[in-house]
Every structure is written in structure tokens, then in C-alpha cells.
Amino acid sequence: MSDFEPWEMRLAWQTALQARGCPPDRVLLGEDRDSSLSHHLSTCPFCSEAAAMGREEFEETALARELRRFSMPRPEAGPAPGQVCRVSERCGGWGPKGRYYNPPWVLVLDLPGDLPGAARVAQIYDDPVLAGPGDIPLGDDVFAESWNTYTLREEDLECCGGCVDEETLRQVKEGAALDWPAPPAGTHLEAFRRLEVEVAAFFALQALEEIMKRRERSPLEGLRALFPDGGTLKRELSGVYPQIAWPEASGDAADLLARARFPESELPLAAAGEGETLPANLVVVRRGTVQLSPILWELRVLTPKEGGTVVGGKALASLPPRVELYGRWAAPGQPGRIGEESFIDPETGYFRLYFKDISEPEWWDGKVFILLIGA
């Protein structure tokens, strides 16, 4: 790197290298010194000096972490576009080039509809000396690196430190689509941007495999992976939703949720429609948790087909972009039937279910339970 750049730039680069790649005091001054720490100390003059001095900052840093934990609580509702969040501490650790990769702060750009539980982010930094083409100011010397975006899991975002306005978010998203000029070769700015991309790669690669698994997994498969049987689900959710009338636990979580019933006082109001209005449940599986709510649906079509009955309806609710349908028919003294050949359009709410070996007159003698599973 050039020795003729301003001292402010050289100092900013050294600070960035420490902030991004040096271990926190709990690791640096901890009792256990593993091979990764030993290697880092052999190459990093900053940390080797600090470790030799044994500075008395460890307890203060622990207190600061506790204060930070209480002042910026984890966003239980999940991240949202425009939020400035920090990547979870559990994602940090030793990585390439002998660095300890500290979790960066990021700006949430969007939540891709085709990647359940994922968040697209732009990395941010807080020294304007290192800002260049494609860096969008966020205020208080902080800037978003629109040239350095990647995808994480929603649960990787630990806390929210604020939000940006819609115009700023738009600028960052538009900047992410542009091809910005590279900094001059051999400069500290070029080295900083290379460092930032390496930090982004460390955290993005951790999330990649799980994100791809979720993409391949249907919402119903995701629900059953989280709750392998109805008994497990009932134990987990009966305390969260005490107002629900839970049926006897069955072997299948989807079947249990379909037959669970909210009190009538919590059902949405039914507007005048084209068909009979019936209750259903909507469960959304995200970040390893479920959100359950009552909805209504209209019966639009009931027609015989090849020894069975096709039921067509419309969900009267806003649905997630990825949604799956589960239906069960039951009648006294008869074996239950699970709906087959299901289809649902998440944009319009229209759906179709085929119940095998049930005639139309028999269908009216029983009761249908509908569950929509979103992700």
C-alpha cells in the first residue's frame, strides 16, 4: 500500500483491521489460549502488546455487553427492511488469514420472498475517511456499502440499532444494482474494501447451506421438521395460546393445528360473500418459531370427481408468498380423509382440495378442517 496517503487514511485502515479482525477481550484475555489465538498473536502487533500488558478491561467489557443487551433487545418480530441490525455474536469466530471475524452491523434491504427466513443486507461502517464510490451516508458518520451486499438468516440478526428512512433505503438498494468503479490499486481504500468483502463472505457462507435447505423445503415440511408430532407441538403452544380449544394430540402437527379452534370472539368478521363462510387456521413458520392465527374462508365450489369430491374455496386473509394447504374431513363413525391434490394461490387466496372416496352427500354429513402453512 502507498506510504504517500494521508496519515488519517493509514490510521483509519489500521483501526478497521483491528475492528474487523482482532478478537474481543473475552477471547484475547481469556484463560484458554488455543492455536488460533496463538497464531493471531504471532502476526498482530496490536493484540500481542495488549495480551502482554494484560490490561484490566475484561470485566468492564463484560458489563458493557450486558448493558448493550438490555438497551437493544432482540427483535422478536424479526428484522424488517430499513432496520440497522448487528449480526449475532454466535456467528463470530476465527477464520481465514488468522483473523477473528467480529460480527458487523448491517442494513436490512429486503426479505426475499423466494428464500424463507432470509434477509438481504448491506454491510455498514462508521469512518467516513474510508468512504468511497457506492457508499451511502446513513448519518452520524455511518455509511452503507451498497457494493457489499449478501444474504443472512433472519435469526443471524441479533438486535436493532435504529432505522433509515425510505429514501435512504431506496438509494442503497439502487446502489446495490450498479457496477461501482474500483478504488485505485495499492491504496488503503482498496485494502479496506477487500477486507470488507472478506468479512461479508465469512458470515454469508455460514448462512448459505441452511438458506438453501429452507428453499428446497416446503412450508409443511418445515412445520413437521420443527414439530415431529402433534404431542410436541401441543406442549409447546398450549401455553402460548391458552385460549385455543386443543383437540386430543395426534401423530401429525399439521392435523392438530387444523383441528385447533380459536374462540368465536377472536375470529375475523365475515363480510357478505359468494359462499358459506367457515373458520380455518393460518400458521407461519419462521426463524424456528410459529405464529398461529384464525382466518375465514369461503366455500366456492363443491363438485364430484372420480369417486371423490373437489372442494374449492377462497382464504379471506393476506397470505405469505410461500403457502401450502392441508385439509382434513371427519364425520362420526367414519375414517377421516386427508385432502389430496391441493393447490393454493397466495396472491388471490383461491384454493382447491380433492377428497378421495367421499361423495358430495357424504361430504355434507361431516366437517372439514383447513390449515394454511406459510413460510
CSV table of C-alpha atoms in Angstrom, one decimal:
chain,number,residue,atom,x,y,z
A,1,MET,CA,0.0,0.0,0.0
A,2,SER,CA,1.1,3.5,-0.7
A,3,ASP,CA,3.1,5.4,2.0
A,4,PHE,CA,2.1,8.7,0.5
A,5,GLU,CA,-1.5,8.7,1.5
A,6,PRO,CA,-2.7,11.0,4.3
A,7,TRP,CA,-2.0,9.8,7.9
A,8,GLU,CA,-5.8,9.9,8.5
A,9,MET,CA,-6.2,7.2,5.9
A,10,ARG,CA,-3.5,5.0,7.3
A,11,LEU,CA,-4.9,5.3,10.8
A,12,ALA,CA,-8.4,4.6,9.6
A,13,TRP,CA,-7.2,1.4,7.8
A,14,GLN,CA,-5.4,0.2,11.0
A,15,THR,CA,-8.5,0.8,13.1
A,16,ALA,CA,-10.7,-1.1,10.6
A,17,LEU,CA,-8.3,-4.0,10.5
A,18,GLN,CA,-8.5,-4.2,14.3
A,19,ALA,CA,-12.2,-3.8,14.5
A,20,ARG,CA,-12.9,-6.4,11.8
A,21,GLY,CA,-10.2,-9.0,12.6
A,22,CYS,CA,-8.9,-8.8,16.2
A,23,PRO,CA,-10.6,-10.9,18.9
A,24,PRO,CA,-12.6,-9.3,21.7
A,25,ASP,CA,-11.1,-9.1,25.2
A,26,ARG,CA,-13.1,-12.2,26.4
A,27,VAL,CA,-11.1,-14.2,23.8
A,28,LEU,CA,-7.8,-12.3,23.9
A,29,LEU,CA,-7.5,-12.2,27.7
A,30,GLY,CA,-9.3,-15.5,28.4
A,31,GLU,CA,-7.7,-18.4,30.2
A,32,ASP,CA,-7.8,-20.7,27.3
A,33,ARG,CA,-5.2,-19.9,24.5
A,34,ASP,CA,-5.8,-22.1,21.5
A,35,SER,CA,-3.8,-22.5,18.4
A,36,SER,CA,-5.9,-19.9,16.5
A,37,LEU,CA,-5.2,-17.2,19.2
A,38,SER,CA,-1.5,-18.1,19.3
A,39,HIS,CA,-1.3,-17.7,15.5
A,40,HIS,CA,-3.0,-14.4,15.7
A,41,LEU,CA,-0.8,-13.1,18.4
A,42,SER,CA,2.3,-14.1,16.4
A,43,THR,CA,1.1,-11.9,13.5
A,44,CYS,CA,-0.8,-9.0,15.1
A,45,PRO,CA,1.3,-6.4,16.9
A,46,PHE,CA,-1.8,-4.7,18.4
A,47,CYS,CA,-3.1,-7.9,20.2
A,48,SER,CA,0.3,-9.2,21.2
A,49,GLU,CA,1.0,-5.9,23.0
A,50,ALA,CA,-2.4,-5.9,24.6
A,51,ALA,CA,-2.0,-9.5,25.8
A,52,ALA,CA,1.4,-8.9,27.2
A,53,MET,CA,0.2,-5.9,29.2
A,54,GLY,CA,-2.9,-7.8,30.4
A,55,ARG,CA,-4.9,-4.7,30.5
A,56,GLU,CA,-7.8,-4.5,33.1
A,57,GLU,CA,-10.6,-4.1,30.7
A,58,PHE,CA,-12.2,-7.6,30.6
A,59,GLU,CA,-14.7,-7.0,33.4
A,60,GLU,CA,-15.7,-3.6,32.0
A,61,THR,CA,-16.2,-5.1,28.6
A,62,ALA,CA,-18.5,-7.8,30.1
A,63,LEU,CA,-20.5,-5.1,31.8
A,64,ALA,CA,-20.8,-3.2,28.6
A,65,ARG,CA,-22.1,-6.3,26.8
A,66,GLU,CA,-24.8,-6.7,29.4
A,67,LEU,CA,-25.8,-3.0,29.1
A,68,ARG,CA,-25.9,-3.4,25.3
A,69,ARG,CA,-28.1,-6.5,25.7
A,70,PHE,CA,-30.7,-4.6,27.7
A,71,SER,CA,-30.6,-1.4,25.8
A,72,MET,CA,-31.1,-3.0,22.3
A,73,PRO,CA,-33.4,-6.0,22.7
A,74,ARG,CA,-33.6,-8.8,20.2
A,75,PRO,CA,-36.4,-8.0,17.6
A,76,GLU,CA,-38.8,-10.9,18.4
A,77,ALA,CA,-41.0,-10.0,15.4
A,78,GLY,CA,-38.0,-10.5,13.1
A,79,PRO,CA,-36.0,-7.9,11.1
A,80,ALA,CA,-37.6,-5.5,8.6
A,81,PRO,CA,-36.3,-3.6,5.6
A,82,GLY,CA,-34.7,-0.4,6.7
A,83,GLN,CA,-33.5,-1.6,10.1
A,84,VAL,CA,-29.9,-1.4,11.2
A,85,CYS,CA,-29.0,-4.7,12.9
A,86,ARG,CA,-26.0,-6.3,14.3
A,87,VAL,CA,-25.0,-9.9,13.3
A,88,SER,CA,-25.3,-12.2,16.2
A,89,GLU,CA,-22.2,-12.8,18.4
A,90,ARG,CA,-22.6,-16.6,17.9
A,91,CYS,CA,-21.7,-16.1,14.3
A,92,GLY,CA,-18.3,-14.5,15.0
A,93,GLY,CA,-15.1,-16.5,15.3
A,94,TRP,CA,-11.8,-17.5,13.9
A,95,GLY,CA,-11.5,-17.6,10.2
A,96,PRO,CA,-9.1,-17.2,7.2
A,97,LYS,CA,-5.9,-15.1,7.5
A,98,GLY,CA,-5.6,-15.6,11.2
A,99,ARG,CA,-8.4,-13.2,11.9
A,100,TYR,CA,-11.2,-13.3,14.5
A,101,TYR,CA,-14.2,-12.1,12.5
A,102,ASN,CA,-16.3,-9.8,14.7
A,103,PRO,CA,-20.0,-9.6,13.8
A,104,PRO,CA,-20.6,-6.4,11.8
A,105,TRP,CA,-23.6,-4.1,11.7
A,106,VAL,CA,-25.7,-4.3,8.6
A,107,LEU,CA,-28.6,-2.6,7.0
A,108,VAL,CA,-31.6,-4.8,6.1
A,109,LEU,CA,-32.5,-4.3,2.5
A,110,ASP,CA,-35.3,-6.8,2.0
A,111,LEU,CA,-36.7,-10.2,2.9
A,112,PRO,CA,-36.6,-12.3,-0.3
A,113,GLY,CA,-39.9,-14.0,-0.8
A,114,ASP,CA,-38.3,-17.0,-2.5
A,115,LEU,CA,-35.9,-17.5,0.4
A,116,PRO,CA,-37.9,-18.2,3.6
A,117,GLY,CA,-36.3,-16.9,6.8
A,118,ALA,CA,-33.6,-15.0,4.8
A,119,ALA,CA,-32.7,-11.3,4.9
A,120,ARG,CA,-30.6,-9.5,2.3
A,121,VAL,CA,-28.3,-6.9,3.9
A,122,ALA,CA,-25.7,-4.3,3.1
A,123,GLN,CA,-22.7,-4.1,5.4
A,124,ILE,CA,-22.1,-0.8,7.2
A,125,TYR,CA,-19.1,1.0,8.6
A,126,ASP,CA,-18.6,4.2,10.7
A,127,ASP,CA,-15.5,6.0,9.5
A,128,PRO,CA,-16.2,8.5,6.6
A,129,VAL,CA,-12.4,8.6,5.9
A,130,LEU,CA,-12.8,5.1,4.3
A,131,ALA,CA,-16.0,6.0,2.3
A,132,GLY,CA,-15.8,5.9,-1.5
A,133,PRO,CA,-18.0,5.3,-4.6
A,134,GLY,CA,-21.1,3.3,-3.7
A,135,ASP,CA,-21.1,4.2,0.0
A,136,ILE,CA,-24.4,5.7,1.0
A,137,PRO,CA,-24.4,8.0,4.1
A,138,LEU,CA,-26.7,7.0,6.9
A,139,GLY,CA,-25.9,9.8,9.3
A,140,ASP,CA,-23.5,10.1,12.3
A,141,ASP,CA,-20.5,9.2,10.0
A,142,VAL,CA,-22.1,5.8,9.3
A,143,PHE,CA,-22.4,4.6,5.7
A,144,ALA,CA,-23.9,1.6,3.9
A,145,GLU,CA,-21.7,-0.3,1.5
A,146,SER,CA,-24.1,-0.8,-1.4
A,147,TRP,CA,-21.3,-2.6,-3.3
A,148,ASN,CA,-21.1,-5.2,-0.5
A,149,THR,CA,-24.5,-6.9,0.0
A,150,TYR,CA,-25.2,-10.5,0.9
A,151,THR,CA,-27.9,-12.8,2.4
A,152,LEU,CA,-28.2,-14.0,6.0
A,153,ARG,CA,-30.7,-15.9,8.0
A,154,GLU,CA,-33.2,-13.8,9.9
A,155,GLU,CA,-32.1,-15.3,13.2
A,156,ASP,CA,-28.5,-14.2,12.5
A,157,LEU,CA,-29.6,-10.6,13.1
A,158,GLU,CA,-29.4,-10.1,16.9
A,159,CYS,CA,-30.5,-6.6,17.7
A,160,CYS,CA,-31.8,-3.4,16.1
A,161,GLY,CA,-29.9,-0.2,16.5
A,162,GLY,CA,-32.2,2.1,14.5
A,163,CYS,CA,-33.9,2.5,11.1
A,164,VAL,CA,-33.3,4.6,8.0
A,165,ASP,CA,-35.9,6.4,6.0
A,166,GLU,CA,-37.4,5.0,2.8
A,167,GLU,CA,-35.4,7.4,0.5
A,168,THR,CA,-32.1,6.3,2.0
A,169,LEU,CA,-33.1,2.6,1.8
A,170,ARG,CA,-34.0,3.1,-1.8
A,171,GLN,CA,-30.6,4.7,-2.6
A,172,VAL,CA,-28.8,1.7,-1.0
A,173,LYS,CA,-30.9,-0.8,-2.9
A,174,GLU,CA,-30.4,1.1,-6.2
A,175,GLY,CA,-26.7,1.3,-5.5
A,176,ALA,CA,-26.5,-2.4,-5.0
A,177,ALA,CA,-27.6,-2.9,-8.6
A,178,LEU,CA,-24.8,-0.7,-10.0
A,179,ASP,CA,-21.3,-1.5,-11.0
A,180,TRP,CA,-19.2,0.9,-9.0
A,181,PRO,CA,-15.6,1.8,-10.0
A,182,ALA,CA,-12.9,0.0,-8.0
A,183,PRO,CA,-10.6,2.1,-5.9
A,184,PRO,CA,-7.1,2.8,-7.2
A,185,ALA,CA,-4.8,-0.2,-6.9
A,186,GLY,CA,-2.4,-0.3,-4.0
A,187,THR,CA,-4.3,2.2,-1.9
A,188,HIS,CA,-5.6,1.8,1.7
A,189,LEU,CA,-9.2,2.2,0.3
A,190,GLU,CA,-8.6,-0.8,-1.9
A,191,ALA,CA,-7.3,-2.8,1.0
A,192,PHE,CA,-10.3,-1.8,3.2
A,193,ARG,CA,-12.8,-2.9,0.6
A,194,ARG,CA,-11.1,-6.2,0.2
A,195,LEU,CA,-11.3,-6.6,3.9
A,196,GLU,CA,-15.0,-5.8,3.9
A,197,VAL,CA,-15.7,-8.3,1.2
A,198,GLU,CA,-13.8,-11.0,3.2
A,199,VAL,CA,-15.8,-10.2,6.3
A,200,ALA,CA,-19.1,-10.4,4.3
A,201,ALA,CA,-18.0,-13.8,2.8
A,202,PHE,CA,-17.2,-15.2,6.3
A,203,PHE,CA,-20.8,-14.6,7.6
A,204,ALA,CA,-22.6,-15.2,4.3
A,205,LEU,CA,-21.1,-18.6,3.8
A,206,GLN,CA,-22.3,-19.7,7.3
A,207,ALA,CA,-25.9,-19.0,6.3
A,208,LEU,CA,-25.8,-20.3,2.7
A,209,GLU,CA,-26.3,-24.0,3.4
A,210,GLU,CA,-29.2,-23.5,5.7
A,211,ILE,CA,-30.9,-21.0,3.4
A,212,MET,CA,-30.7,-23.4,0.5
A,213,LYS,CA,-32.1,-26.2,2.6
A,214,ARG,CA,-35.1,-24.0,3.6
A,215,ARG,CA,-35.6,-23.0,-0.1
A,216,GLU,CA,-35.9,-26.7,-1.0
A,217,ARG,CA,-38.1,-27.5,2.0
A,218,SER,CA,-41.9,-26.8,1.7
A,219,PRO,CA,-43.7,-24.9,4.4
A,220,LEU,CA,-45.4,-28.1,5.5
A,221,GLU,CA,-42.1,-29.9,5.7
A,222,GLY,CA,-40.7,-27.0,7.7
A,223,LEU,CA,-43.5,-27.3,10.2
A,224,ARG,CA,-43.0,-31.1,10.6
A,225,ALA,CA,-39.3,-30.7,11.0
A,226,LEU,CA,-39.9,-28.2,13.8
A,227,PHE,CA,-42.6,-30.4,15.4
A,228,PRO,CA,-42.2,-34.1,14.5
A,229,ASP,CA,-45.5,-35.0,16.2
A,230,GLY,CA,-48.7,-33.4,17.5
A,231,GLY,CA,-47.9,-34.0,21.1
A,232,THR,CA,-44.7,-32.0,20.9
A,233,LEU,CA,-46.5,-29.1,19.2
A,234,LYS,CA,-49.3,-29.1,21.8
A,235,ARG,CA,-46.9,-29.0,24.7
A,236,GLU,CA,-45.0,-26.1,23.0
A,237,LEU,CA,-48.0,-24.0,22.0
A,238,SER,CA,-50.8,-24.7,24.6
A,239,GLY,CA,-49.1,-22.2,27.0
A,240,VAL,CA,-48.7,-19.6,24.3
A,241,TYR,CA,-52.3,-19.9,23.1
A,242,PRO,CA,-54.3,-20.8,26.2
A,243,GLN,CA,-57.5,-19.6,24.6
A,244,ILE,CA,-57.4,-22.3,21.9
A,245,ALA,CA,-59.6,-25.4,22.3
A,246,TRP,CA,-57.0,-28.1,21.5
A,247,PRO,CA,-58.1,-31.5,20.3
A,248,GLU,CA,-56.5,-34.7,21.5
A,249,ALA,CA,-52.9,-34.8,20.4
A,250,SER,CA,-52.5,-36.7,17.1
A,251,GLY,CA,-49.4,-38.0,15.5
A,252,ASP,CA,-49.2,-35.2,13.0
A,253,ALA,CA,-48.6,-31.5,13.8
A,254,ALA,CA,-50.5,-30.2,10.8
A,255,ASP,CA,-53.5,-32.3,11.6
A,256,LEU,CA,-53.5,-31.0,15.2
A,257,LEU,CA,-53.3,-27.3,14.1
A,258,ALA,CA,-56.0,-27.8,11.5
A,259,ARG,CA,-58.4,-29.1,14.2
A,260,ALA,CA,-57.4,-26.5,16.9
A,261,ARG,CA,-60.1,-23.9,17.4
A,262,PHE,CA,-59.9,-20.3,18.5
A,263,PRO,CA,-62.9,-18.8,20.4
A,264,GLU,CA,-65.5,-17.2,18.2
A,265,SER,CA,-64.7,-13.8,19.7
A,266,GLU,CA,-61.3,-13.9,18.1
A,267,LEU,CA,-62.5,-14.9,14.6
A,268,PRO,CA,-62.4,-12.1,11.9
A,269,LEU,CA,-65.7,-10.6,11.0
A,270,ALA,CA,-67.3,-12.2,8.0
A,271,ALA,CA,-68.3,-9.9,5.1
A,272,ALA,CA,-71.1,-10.8,2.7
A,273,GLY,CA,-69.6,-13.1,0.1
A,274,GLU,CA,-70.4,-15.6,-2.6
A,275,GLY,CA,-70.5,-18.7,-0.4
A,276,GLU,CA,-70.7,-20.2,3.0
A,277,THR,CA,-68.0,-18.8,5.4
A,278,LEU,CA,-66.1,-21.2,7.5
A,279,PRO,CA,-63.2,-21.0,10.0
A,280,ALA,CA,-59.6,-22.1,9.3
A,281,ASN,CA,-56.2,-21.6,10.8
A,282,LEU,CA,-53.1,-19.9,9.4
A,283,VAL,CA,-49.7,-20.9,10.8
A,284,VAL,CA,-46.5,-19.1,9.7
A,285,VAL,CA,-43.2,-20.9,10.3
A,286,ARG,CA,-40.2,-18.6,10.5
A,287,ARG,CA,-36.9,-18.4,12.4
A,288,GLY,CA,-37.7,-21.7,14.2
A,289,THR,CA,-41.0,-20.4,15.7
A,290,VAL,CA,-44.6,-20.5,14.7
A,291,GLN,CA,-47.3,-17.8,14.7
A,292,LEU,CA,-50.9,-19.1,14.7
A,293,SER,CA,-53.9,-17.1,13.8
A,294,PRO,CA,-57.6,-17.7,12.9
A,295,ILE,CA,-58.9,-16.8,9.5
A,296,LEU,CA,-62.1,-17.4,7.5
A,297,TRP,CA,-62.6,-19.0,4.1
A,298,GLU,CA,-65.5,-19.1,1.6
A,299,LEU,CA,-66.8,-22.3,0.1
A,300,ARG,CA,-67.0,-21.6,-3.6
A,301,VAL,CA,-67.1,-25.0,-5.3
A,302,LEU,CA,-68.2,-28.5,-4.4
A,303,THR,CA,-68.2,-31.0,-7.2
A,304,PRO,CA,-67.8,-34.7,-7.7
A,305,LYS,CA,-64.6,-36.1,-9.4
A,306,GLU,CA,-63.6,-39.7,-10.0
A,307,GLY,CA,-65.1,-41.2,-6.9
A,308,GLY,CA,-64.4,-38.3,-4.7
A,309,THR,CA,-65.2,-34.6,-4.1
A,310,VAL,CA,-63.4,-31.4,-5.1
A,311,VAL,CA,-63.7,-28.5,-2.7
A,312,GLY,CA,-62.8,-25.1,-3.9
A,313,GLY,CA,-62.6,-22.0,-1.7
A,314,LYS,CA,-61.0,-18.7,-1.1
A,315,ALA,CA,-59.0,-17.7,2.0
A,316,LEU,CA,-60.2,-14.4,3.3
A,317,ALA,CA,-56.8,-13.2,4.6
A,318,SER,CA,-53.5,-11.8,3.5
A,319,LEU,CA,-51.1,-14.8,2.9
A,320,PRO,CA,-47.3,-15.2,2.9
A,321,PRO,CA,-45.7,-15.5,-0.5
A,322,ARG,CA,-45.0,-19.2,0.2
A,323,VAL,CA,-48.0,-21.1,1.5
A,324,GLU,CA,-49.2,-24.7,1.5
A,325,LEU,CA,-52.6,-26.2,2.2
A,326,TYR,CA,-53.6,-29.0,4.5
A,327,GLY,CA,-57.2,-30.2,4.7
A,328,ARG,CA,-59.0,-32.9,6.7
A,329,TRP,CA,-62.5,-34.2,6.6
A,330,ALA,CA,-64.1,-36.0,9.5
A,331,ALA,CA,-67.5,-37.5,10.3
A,332,PRO,CA,-68.8,-39.5,13.2
A,333,GLY,CA,-68.4,-43.3,12.7
A,334,GLN,CA,-66.2,-42.9,9.6
A,335,PRO,CA,-62.5,-42.8,9.0
A,336,GLY,CA,-61.1,-39.3,8.4
A,337,ARG,CA,-59.9,-38.3,5.0
A,338,ILE,CA,-56.9,-36.1,4.2
A,339,GLY,CA,-57.2,-33.8,1.2
A,340,GLU,CA,-55.1,-34.6,-1.8
A,341,GLU,CA,-54.0,-32.7,-4.9
A,342,SER,CA,-54.1,-29.5,-3.1
A,343,PHE,CA,-53.5,-26.1,-4.7
A,344,ILE,CA,-53.5,-22.5,-3.4
A,345,ASP,CA,-52.7,-19.2,-5.0
A,346,PRO,CA,-51.1,-17.0,-2.3
A,347,GLU,CA,-51.9,-13.8,-4.2
A,348,THR,CA,-55.7,-14.3,-4.6
A,349,GLY,CA,-56.3,-16.9,-1.8
A,350,TYR,CA,-58.1,-19.3,-4.1
A,351,PHE,CA,-57.5,-22.9,-3.3
A,352,ARG,CA,-58.6,-26.4,-4.3
A,353,LEU,CA,-58.6,-29.8,-2.4
A,354,TYR,CA,-59.6,-33.2,-3.6
A,355,PHE,CA,-61.1,-35.7,-1.0
A,356,LYS,CA,-60.9,-39.3,-2.3
A,357,ASP,CA,-63.8,-41.8,-1.6
A,358,ILE,CA,-66.2,-39.1,-0.4
A,359,SER,CA,-69.4,-38.4,-2.3
A,360,GLU,CA,-70.9,-34.9,-2.2
A,361,PRO,CA,-73.8,-36.0,0.1
A,362,GLU,CA,-71.3,-37.7,2.4
A,363,TRP,CA,-69.3,-34.6,2.5
A,364,TRP,CA,-72.1,-32.6,4.0
A,365,ASP,CA,-72.5,-35.1,6.8
A,366,GLY,CA,-69.0,-34.4,8.0
A,367,LYS,CA,-66.8,-31.4,8.8
A,368,VAL,CA,-63.8,-30.0,7.1
A,369,PHE,CA,-60.7,-28.6,8.8
A,370,ILE,CA,-58.4,-26.3,6.8
A,371,LEU,CA,-54.9,-25.3,7.7
A,372,LEU,CA,-52.7,-22.9,5.7
A,373,ILE,CA,-49.0,-23.2,6.3
A,374,GLY,CA,-46.9,-20.2,5.4
A,375,ALA,CA,-43.1,-19.5,5.5
